């Protein structure tokens, strides 16, 4: 033993004494690494070995060098002025450090061992073969660095000994085909960034990472990518993983990630059994198929917070297990596996869920959906009673269109949000849930209803039934036989009084639970004592399109009507034109009137469902901007009535080539004046502030007429008010009318003619008014069916502008007289008429205004063309 100790001591002493550098000279002329004549000074062992440094200096020699046998020494330095080649292809090479600033290092075809730092710069070339491995063995807690751009073939990072191990991939972007990370029992920290073109394999048993584990592994290139994880979850955590590749990806084993899982681009993802455990951090991706974040199974850890970035699609083919918390922003969770999947652990609130493949997808934990649940494939969502569709002023959870073969099993909880405003009646439906009774609403909505604890006595002690139905076949119409245990029939609308006090209603949310309404729903309509007026409701837990629901059924008039307690008015909508916030979109839980001209039925279908829009799809009472239509809806303008008590109403006029002076079931909407009564005012109540046009025996909220081309017309206007006082009648959207100066409001009582292009008309109106006091007079003109924003070339008339200004170009087969007129958007004529004669003319209009919208009209004896132009 004493002899062995003396030998080891002597060896260490020799190594310490010889820890020096030797410079390549190729003095022996044979390019042999192990020839002592090729080194200066001569190394003790004849060539650089244990603890020694080999230096290749071009100022001494640029000769090539061949390593004939396995070599093991401290540091290899190729200086920037060295231009030769070192061939280690046939040996195993073991180094502590490598500095490659010049020349070429041909790496071993087998294994290149290193345990210190790698540095590459200048003109250095790191040459590898298809079978070579670089074995990076971290033997101490000292941080090691790969500095520069190395193109490894296969890179293995391992650890021996105990304690933290740190490897930085440095400032450059190195790459490898295969990356093997084996931390053994050591806590590892990977820093910097490295590109991987083929495979990642992670081994190790440490459940923690060393400090600042911030490195990023980036998958690049077109070839297939494979990821193989550890045997158990949470071992040898990786900082960040990014997919920026076009190749397909498959995963197995367990992978732990503490930072960012990011997808910029990715090829096809092959379903497997891997588990990715997020130790906090962020999942971020795009929405396209080639940019989504894909997982087999995804889990989070206790006390961690994982963030799904905004607008990210997170696709899971297996199970999602949330043991921590997930902040989902407006991300979409796609359950895309071919078999059974589950969402379990702690509760989750998420913007949207999509079932995009076959199999049963089970919710084992409460899941709150803020926007939509979509079943786009023949899969089943088994809710287990754990699904809630949330509803707020800005978000409305909905059960979106269910594809053929798709289904939902189990109960769903649906919240319905009603915007606050005036106390008053609302038209409600079942919010897409089956098996409800009025007990389902009672206690959440203040009610006086027969069979309940409150009965039908209001807070003031007056008789009042705050829930009423509608029976088209009844002479009275309003159904007051409802009791608290009566069913809420899917597809049927009900009058429900919403109030928080005598005058106003706060924002309200009520919740119902039960099996969701899915598939086709038949809604029967009658035509009897109420002239075909039927109160129906959206049957689904999703907004729907009225146009899609009607589906061209000519036995149903094209208009829909919804009561709006703010102002005590009805919103109407017909063929692209709405009043008082009327829209083609019927919100979830909304009741509405339709008019049948014969006994018939409407068949609601999944394809009727549409998405929610915060500007136009609010339930009940929020007056919203009207929808725009991509079809030709004609020239439309409105008259709006405003009182001093916040009461209002509006009526619309449309001029279209297919409309007639009579009632057109596809284009006109009638006026509805009545609602159920109030406490102290039983029966029908109609003392509201309203404005409507009349034709024959009908009152109109939307009156569609043919273009007025031969003679002026007068349209009677009926204005009724809640109380005597000052009222304002204002024109709305006059810019849609070709010649606003042709519109005159006549007050027959005061014998006043008011040109609407001059602004609103203000007068006092009595609450006893019951006959049309006003007329809308429209002079004869050639009215086009629409006004375009594009260059107009109508027959031989072109209206446009260039650098010289706005101009009109006319070209006729024979001499023709054309009159050019220019108006602002309120109908005031800006210039005197310009008359041109002949076959071809180009007329500049010399308009000395900029950034202003004008209407340019050209009239001949055969046609009239109008264009809206924004002057440059």
PDB file of N, CA and C in Angstrom, residues 17 94 145 422 712-713 732:
ATOM      1  N   UNK A  17       3.719  19.308 -12.602  1.00  0.00           N
ATOM      2  CA  UNK A  17       4.912  19.969 -13.121  1.00  0.00           C
ATOM      3  C   UNK A  17       4.851  20.147 -14.630  1.00  0.00           C
ATOM      4  N   UNK A  94     -10.097  12.459 -25.995  1.00  0.00           N
ATOM      5  CA  UNK A  94     -10.576  12.928 -24.701  1.00  0.00           C
ATOM      6  C   UNK A  94      -9.858  14.220 -24.355  1.00  0.00           C
ATOM      7  N   UNK A 145     -19.207  25.885 -20.736  1.00  0.00           N
ATOM      8  CA  UNK A 145     -19.798  26.697 -21.798  1.00  0.00           C
ATOM      9  C   UNK A 145     -19.420  26.173 -23.169  1.00  0.00           C
ATOM     10  N   UNK A 422     -83.621  49.965 -17.622  1.00  0.00           N
ATOM     11  CA  UNK A 422     -84.927  50.275 -17.053  1.00  0.00           C
ATOM     12  C   UNK A 422     -85.618  48.994 -16.588  1.00  0.00           C
ATOM     13  N   UNK A 712     -93.818  62.460 -56.695  1.00  0.00           N
ATOM     14  CA  UNK A 712     -93.545  62.557 -55.264  1.00  0.00           C
ATOM     15  C   UNK A 712     -94.541  61.738 -54.475  1.00  0.00           C
ATOM     16  N   UNK A 713     -94.114  61.321 -53.264  1.00  0.00           N
ATOM     17  CA  UNK A 713     -94.998  60.541 -52.402  1.00  0.00           C
ATOM     18  C   UNK A 713     -95.021  61.172 -51.017  1.00  0.00           C
ATOM     19  N   UNK A 732     -81.449  59.880 -39.459  1.00  0.00           N
ATOM     20  CA  UNK A 732     -80.292  59.024 -39.225  1.00  0.00           C
ATOM     21  C   UNK A 732     -79.870  58.401 -40.557  1.00  0.00           C
TER      22      UNK A 732
END
